[in-house]
Amino acid sequence: MLIPPSQTQPMSTRELYLFDTMGLLRIPGFLSPDAVEVCRGEVRRLSSTAALGDGEKEKVEDLVGNSAHFAELAASEAVRALVEPLVNQPYRLIESYALRRTRQSVFYLHNGSGEVLHYAGDRVARRNMSYMHTFHDGKLYCMFVKVLIYLSDVLSDDDGPFCYLQGSHKANFAWFPDGDSGSPNAWVSETGNPRAALTRENFPSLEFVRARAGDALVINEALLHGSLQKASGGERILTALGFAPSFVTDWKRLDPRSDDIQRLGHY
């Protein structure tokens, strides 16, 4: 295995507590420096497309389907040790990708347990069941968890760190009551309104996560989360592996304008 994880032990009770209460868990040094170099080389070898929205960012789709090395990593016991205690059901990979971000790129806040989901014209859902989670008999049951693996250092606000609103994975109210969080890729909402800057003045419970190359960040997709705008030079590279119970289909974007019963967004 060219990308052997450095950490393979099961999650501790304390780590499960932190994930449950915070909606995320950082695993320092999940990959060794040598494994990080292999991952970077694989990401740069694969073809990418420009991601829509503000700033410069490229996305490598279907990372596992296009790289045997990442396929091995996704199926490894080390990744299983992170995912299984959070899903606690037979699970499968529903998406895998890599992101290469450069100057001014941003991923605005998206998801969130209490946020409004628009679909099919003027219809709305007050709960997005695709990332609901619960707790029974001492076990967590999460519908959608993601393992982010950093291939670059993200040590300052200028590097565009991961950000989230504290407790938003358990929120019962919407931070964006009009359901206008929209696409994570731009500073303008889907209705054309400018969005508030990602600062604690605008979002009092906003937190940032700094990480070093090789660290893993396991997140509950119910978090209202994104990334700060990248102001520093150079690349910021990470990979993402999304997991869900085995009855869940591959992830794809909602198409609220579709009238095709076989497509997402139909009512």
mmCIF file of C-alpha atoms in Angstrom:
data_model
loop_
_atom_site.group_PDB
_atom_site.id
_atom_site.type_symbol
_atom_site.label_atom_id
_atom_site.label_comp_id
_atom_site.label_asym_id
_atom_site.label_seq_id
_atom_site.Cartn_x
_atom_site.Cartn_y
_atom_site.Cartn_z
ATOM 1 C CA MET A 1 0.000 0.000 0.000
ATOM 2 C CA LEU A 2 1.581 3.280 -1.136
ATOM 3 C CA ILE A 3 -0.533 5.400 1.209
ATOM 4 C CA PRO A 4 -0.337 3.572 4.553
ATOM 5 C CA PRO A 5 -2.102 5.525 7.338
ATOM 6 C CA SER A 6 0.006 6.185 10.425
ATOM 7 C CA GLN A 7 -2.922 5.764 12.823
ATOM 8 C CA THR A 8 -5.113 2.679 12.874
ATOM 9 C CA GLN A 9 -6.400 2.410 16.447
ATOM 10 C CA PRO A 10 -10.162 2.591 17.152
ATOM 11 C CA MET A 11 -11.734 5.818 18.317
ATOM 12 C CA SER A 12 -11.518 6.310 22.046
ATOM 13 C CA THR A 13 -14.490 7.168 24.241
ATOM 14 C CA ARG A 14 -13.165 10.713 24.539
ATOM 15 C CA GLU A 15 -12.849 11.064 20.758
ATOM 16 C CA LEU A 16 -16.431 9.864 20.326
ATOM 17 C CA TYR A 17 -17.537 12.421 22.911
ATOM 18 C CA LEU A 18 -15.752 15.214 21.037
ATOM 19 C CA PHE A 19 -17.218 14.181 17.680
ATOM 20 C CA ASP A 20 -20.707 13.933 19.171
ATOM 21 C CA THR A 21 -20.584 17.345 20.838
ATOM 22 C CA MET A 22 -18.550 19.254 18.237
ATOM 23 C CA GLY A 23 -19.584 17.538 15.015
ATOM 24 C CA LEU A 24 -15.974 16.978 13.986
ATOM 25 C CA LEU A 25 -12.707 15.431 15.114
ATOM 26 C CA ARG A 26 -9.168 16.199 14.005
ATOM 27 C CA ILE A 27 -6.752 13.247 13.827
ATOM 28 C CA PRO A 28 -3.183 14.634 13.844
ATOM 29 C CA GLY A 29 -0.636 12.810 11.684
ATOM 30 C CA PHE A 30 -3.103 10.406 10.069
ATOM 31 C CA LEU A 31 -0.729 10.152 7.091
ATOM 32 C CA SER A 32 3.066 10.199 7.244
ATOM 33 C CA PRO A 33 5.051 12.843 5.295
ATOM 34 C CA ASP A 34 5.982 10.194 2.714
ATOM 35 C CA ALA A 35 2.339 9.187 2.245
ATOM 36 C CA VAL A 36 1.376 12.859 1.888
ATOM 37 C CA GLU A 37 3.896 13.226 -0.944
ATOM 38 C CA VAL A 38 2.427 10.204 -2.738
ATOM 39 C CA CYS A 39 -1.084 11.640 -2.350
ATOM 40 C CA ARG A 40 -0.028 15.023 -3.711
ATOM 41 C CA GLY A 41 1.539 13.339 -6.718
ATOM 42 C CA GLU A 42 -1.619 11.336 -7.373
ATOM 43 C CA VAL A 43 -3.861 14.418 -7.150
ATOM 44 C CA ARG A 44 -1.636 16.381 -9.532
ATOM 45 C CA ARG A 45 -1.521 13.439 -11.952
ATOM 46 C CA LEU A 46 -5.300 13.203 -12.272
ATOM 47 C CA SER A 47 -7.330 15.495 -14.497
ATOM 48 C CA SER A 48 -9.328 18.214 -12.770
ATOM 49 C CA THR A 49 -12.012 20.725 -13.655
ATOM 50 C CA ALA A 50 -12.457 24.313 -12.533
ATOM 51 C CA ALA A 51 -14.983 24.549 -9.717
ATOM 52 C CA LEU A 52 -17.688 27.143 -10.270
ATOM 53 C CA GLY A 53 -17.900 30.198 -8.037
ATOM 54 C CA ASP A 54 -15.539 32.786 -6.631
ATOM 55 C CA GLY A 55 -11.768 32.359 -6.552
ATOM 56 C CA GLU A 56 -9.485 29.824 -8.122
ATOM 57 C CA LYS A 57 -10.148 26.201 -7.254
ATOM 58 C CA GLU A 58 -10.010 22.917 -9.106
ATOM 59 C CA LYS A 59 -11.760 19.659 -8.303
ATOM 60 C CA VAL A 60 -10.703 16.101 -9.075
ATOM 61 C CA GLU A 61 -13.881 14.025 -9.249
ATOM 62 C CA ASP A 62 -14.223 10.314 -8.413
ATOM 63 C CA LEU A 63 -10.851 10.118 -6.723
ATOM 64 C CA VAL A 64 -11.302 6.469 -5.753
ATOM 65 C CA GLY A 65 -12.465 5.448 -9.226
ATOM 66 C CA ASN A 66 -9.463 7.091 -10.865
ATOM 67 C CA SER A 67 -6.704 6.071 -8.443
ATOM 68 C CA ALA A 68 -6.046 2.582 -7.104
ATOM 69 C CA HIS A 69 -3.995 4.134 -4.299
ATOM 70 C CA PHE A 70 -6.912 6.234 -3.032
ATOM 71 C CA ALA A 71 -9.232 3.239 -3.455
ATOM 72 C CA GLU A 72 -6.956 1.282 -1.110
ATOM 73 C CA LEU A 73 -6.916 4.152 1.352
ATOM 74 C CA ALA A 74 -10.721 4.490 1.378
ATOM 75 C CA ALA A 75 -11.094 0.747 2.061
ATOM 76 C CA SER A 76 -8.312 0.605 4.662
ATOM 77 C CA GLU A 77 -8.801 -0.497 8.255
ATOM 78 C CA ALA A 78 -7.570 2.925 9.380
ATOM 79 C CA VAL A 79 -10.407 4.717 7.588
ATOM 80 C CA ARG A 80 -12.854 2.041 8.749
ATOM 81 C CA ALA A 81 -11.789 2.756 12.337
ATOM 82 C CA LEU A 82 -12.879 6.382 11.839
ATOM 83 C CA VAL A 83 -16.147 5.738 10.003
ATOM 84 C CA GLU A 84 -17.661 2.583 11.509
ATOM 85 C CA PRO A 85 -18.169 3.951 15.067
ATOM 86 C CA LEU A 86 -20.038 6.943 13.610
ATOM 87 C CA VAL A 87 -22.314 5.147 11.121
ATOM 88 C CA ASN A 88 -22.751 1.840 13.012
ATOM 89 C CA GLN A 89 -24.381 0.152 10.025
ATOM 90 C CA PRO A 90 -23.079 -1.393 6.819
ATOM 91 C CA TYR A 91 -21.698 1.620 4.965
ATOM 92 C CA ARG A 92 -20.423 2.582 1.541
ATOM 93 C CA LEU A 93 -18.456 5.356 -0.128
ATOM 94 C CA ILE A 94 -20.863 7.831 -1.758
ATOM 95 C CA GLU A 95 -18.365 10.431 -3.007
ATOM 96 C CA SER A 96 -14.624 11.015 -3.273
ATOM 97 C CA TYR A 97 -12.787 14.032 -4.595
ATOM 98 C CA ALA A 98 -9.757 16.267 -4.195
ATOM 99 C CA LEU A 99 -9.669 20.065 -4.074
ATOM 100 C CA ARG A 100 -6.818 22.316 -5.160
ATOM 101 C CA ARG A 101 -7.405 25.853 -3.929
ATOM 102 C CA THR A 102 -5.415 28.967 -4.731
ATOM 103 C CA ARG A 103 -5.844 32.676 -4.029
ATOM 104 C CA GLN A 104 -9.278 34.122 -3.204
ATOM 105 C CA SER A 105 -11.125 30.797 -3.342
ATOM 106 C CA VAL A 106 -13.922 30.326 -0.827
ATOM 107 C CA PHE A 107 -16.432 27.713 0.281
ATOM 108 C CA TYR A 108 -19.326 29.463 1.961
ATOM 109 C CA LEU A 109 -21.328 28.000 4.841
ATOM 110 C CA HIS A 110 -23.604 25.147 3.778
ATOM 111 C CA ASN A 111 -25.646 22.267 5.260
ATOM 112 C CA GLY A 112 -26.658 22.679 8.923
ATOM 113 C CA SER A 113 -29.168 20.596 10.883
ATOM 114 C CA GLY A 114 -31.840 23.293 11.068
ATOM 115 C CA GLU A 115 -31.411 24.934 7.669
ATOM 116 C CA VAL A 116 -34.179 25.167 5.089
ATOM 117 C CA LEU A 117 -33.918 23.027 1.944
ATOM 118 C CA HIS A 118 -35.598 24.452 -1.179
ATOM 119 C CA TYR A 119 -36.746 22.081 -3.907
ATOM 120 C CA ALA A 120 -39.330 21.817 -6.694
ATOM 121 C CA GLY A 121 -40.372 25.430 -7.125
ATOM 122 C CA ASP A 122 -41.586 27.019 -3.895
ATOM 123 C CA ARG A 123 -41.546 23.851 -1.782
ATOM 124 C CA VAL A 124 -39.263 23.646 1.237
ATOM 125 C CA ALA A 125 -38.123 20.975 3.671
ATOM 126 C CA ARG A 126 -37.360 21.965 7.257
ATOM 127 C CA ARG A 127 -35.159 18.918 7.754
ATOM 128 C CA ASN A 128 -32.611 17.545 5.300
ATOM 129 C CA MET A 129 -32.749 13.851 6.129
ATOM 130 C CA SER A 130 -29.599 13.066 4.117
ATOM 131 C CA TYR A 131 -27.397 14.045 7.050
ATOM 132 C CA MET A 132 -29.599 13.407 10.063
ATOM 133 C CA HIS A 133 -28.016 11.613 13.029
ATOM 134 C CA THR A 134 -29.191 10.061 16.252
ATOM 135 C CA PHE A 135 -27.987 8.124 19.302
ATOM 136 C CA HIS A 136 -29.326 4.815 20.634
ATOM 137 C CA ASP A 137 -28.010 2.271 23.132
ATOM 138 C CA GLY A 138 -24.571 3.830 23.384
ATOM 139 C CA LYS A 139 -24.000 4.222 19.634
ATOM 140 C CA LEU A 140 -24.035 7.079 17.134
ATOM 141 C CA TYR A 141 -25.953 6.650 13.881
ATOM 142 C CA CYS A 142 -24.855 9.279 11.366
ATOM 143 C CA MET A 143 -26.275 9.413 7.855
ATOM 144 C CA PHE A 144 -23.343 11.219 6.240
ATOM 145 C CA VAL A 145 -19.781 11.571 7.495
ATOM 146 C CA LYS A 146 -16.782 12.817 5.581
ATOM 147 C CA VAL A 147 -13.071 12.209 6.097
ATOM 148 C CA LEU A 148 -10.973 15.158 4.925
ATOM 149 C CA ILE A 149 -7.243 14.488 4.575
ATOM 150 C CA TYR A 150 -4.997 17.527 4.362
ATOM 151 C CA LEU A 151 -2.125 17.450 1.892
ATOM 152 C CA SER A 152 -1.052 21.030 2.647
ATOM 153 C CA ASP A 153 -0.528 22.981 5.860
ATOM 154 C CA VAL A 154 -3.413 25.287 6.800
ATOM 155 C CA LEU A 155 -1.992 27.228 9.714
ATOM 156 C CA SER A 156 -3.473 30.729 9.483
ATOM 157 C CA ASP A 157 -6.713 32.477 8.574
ATOM 158 C CA ASP A 158 -5.102 33.533 5.281
ATOM 159 C CA ASP A 159 -4.668 29.869 4.293
ATOM 160 C CA GLY A 160 -8.450 29.416 4.090
ATOM 161 C CA PRO A 161 -9.091 27.041 7.016
ATOM 162 C CA PHE A 162 -12.179 24.910 7.530
ATOM 163 C CA CYS A 163 -14.825 26.834 9.472
ATOM 164 C CA TYR A 164 -18.134 25.934 11.099
ATOM 165 C CA LEU A 165 -20.815 27.235 13.448
ATOM 166 C CA GLN A 166 -20.571 25.606 16.858
ATOM 167 C CA GLY A 167 -23.422 23.212 17.606
ATOM 168 C CA SER A 168 -25.011 23.648 14.171
ATOM 169 C CA HIS A 169 -25.111 19.864 13.646
ATOM 170 C CA LYS A 170 -27.720 19.758 16.434
ATOM 171 C CA ALA A 171 -29.503 23.038 15.666
ATOM 172 C CA ASN A 172 -33.303 23.120 15.715
ATOM 173 C CA PHE A 173 -33.542 26.573 14.164
ATOM 174 C CA ALA A 174 -32.210 27.898 10.858
ATOM 175 C CA TRP A 175 -29.387 30.450 10.865
ATOM 176 C CA PHE A 176 -30.512 31.388 7.349
ATOM 177 C CA PRO A 177 -34.305 31.477 7.922
ATOM 178 C CA ASP A 178 -35.049 32.187 4.251
ATOM 179 C CA GLY A 179 -33.061 29.157 3.169
ATOM 180 C CA ASP A 180 -30.599 31.361 1.314
ATOM 181 C CA SER A 181 -27.323 29.689 2.239
ATOM 182 C CA GLY A 182 -27.274 28.415 -1.368
ATOM 183 C CA SER A 183 -24.159 27.188 -3.165
ATOM 184 C CA PRO A 184 -20.978 26.956 -1.077
ATOM 185 C CA ASN A 185 -18.899 28.265 -3.983
ATOM 186 C CA ALA A 186 -19.717 31.973 -4.151
ATOM 187 C CA TRP A 187 -20.107 35.192 -2.162
ATOM 188 C CA VAL A 188 -23.469 35.821 -3.839
ATOM 189 C CA SER A 189 -26.485 33.723 -2.885
ATOM 190 C CA GLU A 190 -28.722 31.905 -5.344
ATOM 191 C CA THR A 191 -31.186 34.827 -5.154
ATOM 192 C CA GLY A 192 -28.432 37.288 -6.021
ATOM 193 C CA ASN A 193 -28.031 38.757 -2.541
ATOM 194 C CA PRO A 194 -24.506 39.439 -1.237
ATOM 195 C CA ARG A 195 -23.506 37.209 1.649
ATOM 196 C CA ALA A 196 -22.076 38.297 4.960
ATOM 197 C CA ALA A 197 -18.307 37.926 5.364
ATOM 198 C CA LEU A 198 -17.230 34.872 7.360
ATOM 199 C CA THR A 199 -16.268 36.700 10.553
ATOM 200 C CA ARG A 200 -17.220 36.299 14.209
ATOM 201 C CA GLU A 201 -18.908 39.700 14.038
ATOM 202 C CA ASN A 202 -21.386 38.248 11.544
ATOM 203 C CA PHE A 203 -21.372 34.703 12.939
ATOM 204 C CA PRO A 204 -20.720 34.796 16.727
ATOM 205 C CA SER A 205 -20.252 31.017 17.055
ATOM 206 C CA LEU A 206 -17.880 30.725 14.071
ATOM 207 C CA GLU A 207 -14.850 28.497 14.695
ATOM 208 C CA PHE A 208 -11.826 27.673 12.545
ATOM 209 C CA VAL A 209 -9.805 24.455 12.303
ATOM 210 C CA ARG A 210 -6.115 24.682 11.481
ATOM 211 C CA ALA A 211 -4.309 21.567 10.319
ATOM 212 C CA ARG A 212 -0.986 20.270 9.065
ATOM 213 C CA ALA A 213 -0.375 18.146 6.007
ATOM 214 C CA GLY A 214 -1.192 14.555 6.957
ATOM 215 C CA ASP A 215 -3.922 15.448 9.453
ATOM 216 C CA ALA A 216 -7.417 14.032 8.968
ATOM 217 C CA LEU A 217 -10.605 15.875 9.853
ATOM 218 C CA VAL A 218 -13.714 13.739 10.326
ATOM 219 C CA ILE A 219 -16.892 15.789 10.020
ATOM 220 C CA ASN A 220 -20.596 15.267 10.506
ATOM 221 C CA GLU A 221 -22.137 16.720 7.331
ATOM 222 C CA ALA A 222 -24.959 18.136 9.465
ATOM 223 C CA LEU A 223 -22.562 20.907 10.513
ATOM 224 C CA LEU A 224 -23.112 24.317 8.949
ATOM 225 C CA HIS A 225 -19.606 24.559 7.552
ATOM 226 C CA GLY A 226 -17.317 25.910 4.840
ATOM 227 C CA SER A 227 -13.843 27.413 4.442
ATOM 228 C CA LEU A 228 -12.547 30.932 4.844
ATOM 229 C CA GLN A 229 -11.398 32.787 1.760
ATOM 230 C CA LYS A 230 -7.811 31.884 0.882
ATOM 231 C CA ALA A 231 -5.656 35.015 0.861
ATOM 232 C CA SER A 232 -2.195 33.412 0.914
ATOM 233 C CA GLY A 233 -0.235 32.235 -2.105
ATOM 234 C CA GLY A 234 0.428 28.662 -3.185
ATOM 235 C CA GLU A 235 -1.908 25.687 -3.247
ATOM 236 C CA ARG A 236 -4.100 24.231 -0.542
ATOM 237 C CA ILE A 237 -4.777 20.581 -1.385
ATOM 238 C CA LEU A 238 -7.052 18.157 0.424
ATOM 239 C CA THR A 239 -8.907 14.959 -0.339
ATOM 240 C CA ALA A 240 -12.427 14.100 0.776
ATOM 241 C CA LEU A 241 -14.049 10.697 1.283
ATOM 242 C CA GLY A 242 -17.799 10.713 1.990
ATOM 243 C CA PHE A 243 -19.495 7.732 3.664
ATOM 244 C CA ALA A 244 -23.125 6.828 4.380
ATOM 245 C CA PRO A 245 -25.202 3.754 5.254
ATOM 246 C CA SER A 246 -25.166 1.231 2.417
ATOM 247 C CA PHE A 247 -28.754 1.964 1.321
ATOM 248 C CA VAL A 248 -27.799 5.564 0.387
ATOM 249 C CA THR A 249 -27.121 6.314 -3.271
ATOM 250 C CA ASP A 250 -24.061 8.138 -4.607
ATOM 251 C CA TRP A 251 -24.077 11.822 -3.720
ATOM 252 C CA LYS A 252 -25.153 14.259 -6.418
ATOM 253 C CA ARG A 253 -26.375 17.821 -6.385
ATOM 254 C CA LEU A 254 -30.085 18.509 -6.010
ATOM 255 C CA ASP A 255 -31.769 19.731 -9.213
ATOM 256 C CA PRO A 256 -34.801 21.671 -7.927
ATOM 257 C CA ARG A 257 -35.907 22.598 -11.450
ATOM 258 C CA SER A 258 -36.195 19.056 -12.779
ATOM 259 C CA ASP A 259 -39.612 17.621 -13.642
ATOM 260 C CA ASP A 260 -38.139 14.178 -14.305
ATOM 261 C CA ILE A 261 -39.253 11.591 -11.728
ATOM 262 C CA GLN A 262 -35.890 9.810 -12.118
ATOM 263 C CA ARG A 263 -33.899 12.894 -11.165
ATOM 264 C CA LEU A 264 -33.368 14.618 -7.852
ATOM 265 C CA GLY A 265 -35.612 17.535 -7.048
ATOM 266 C CA HIS A 266 -38.870 16.127 -8.441
ATOM 267 C CA TYR A 267 -42.037 16.360 -6.403
#
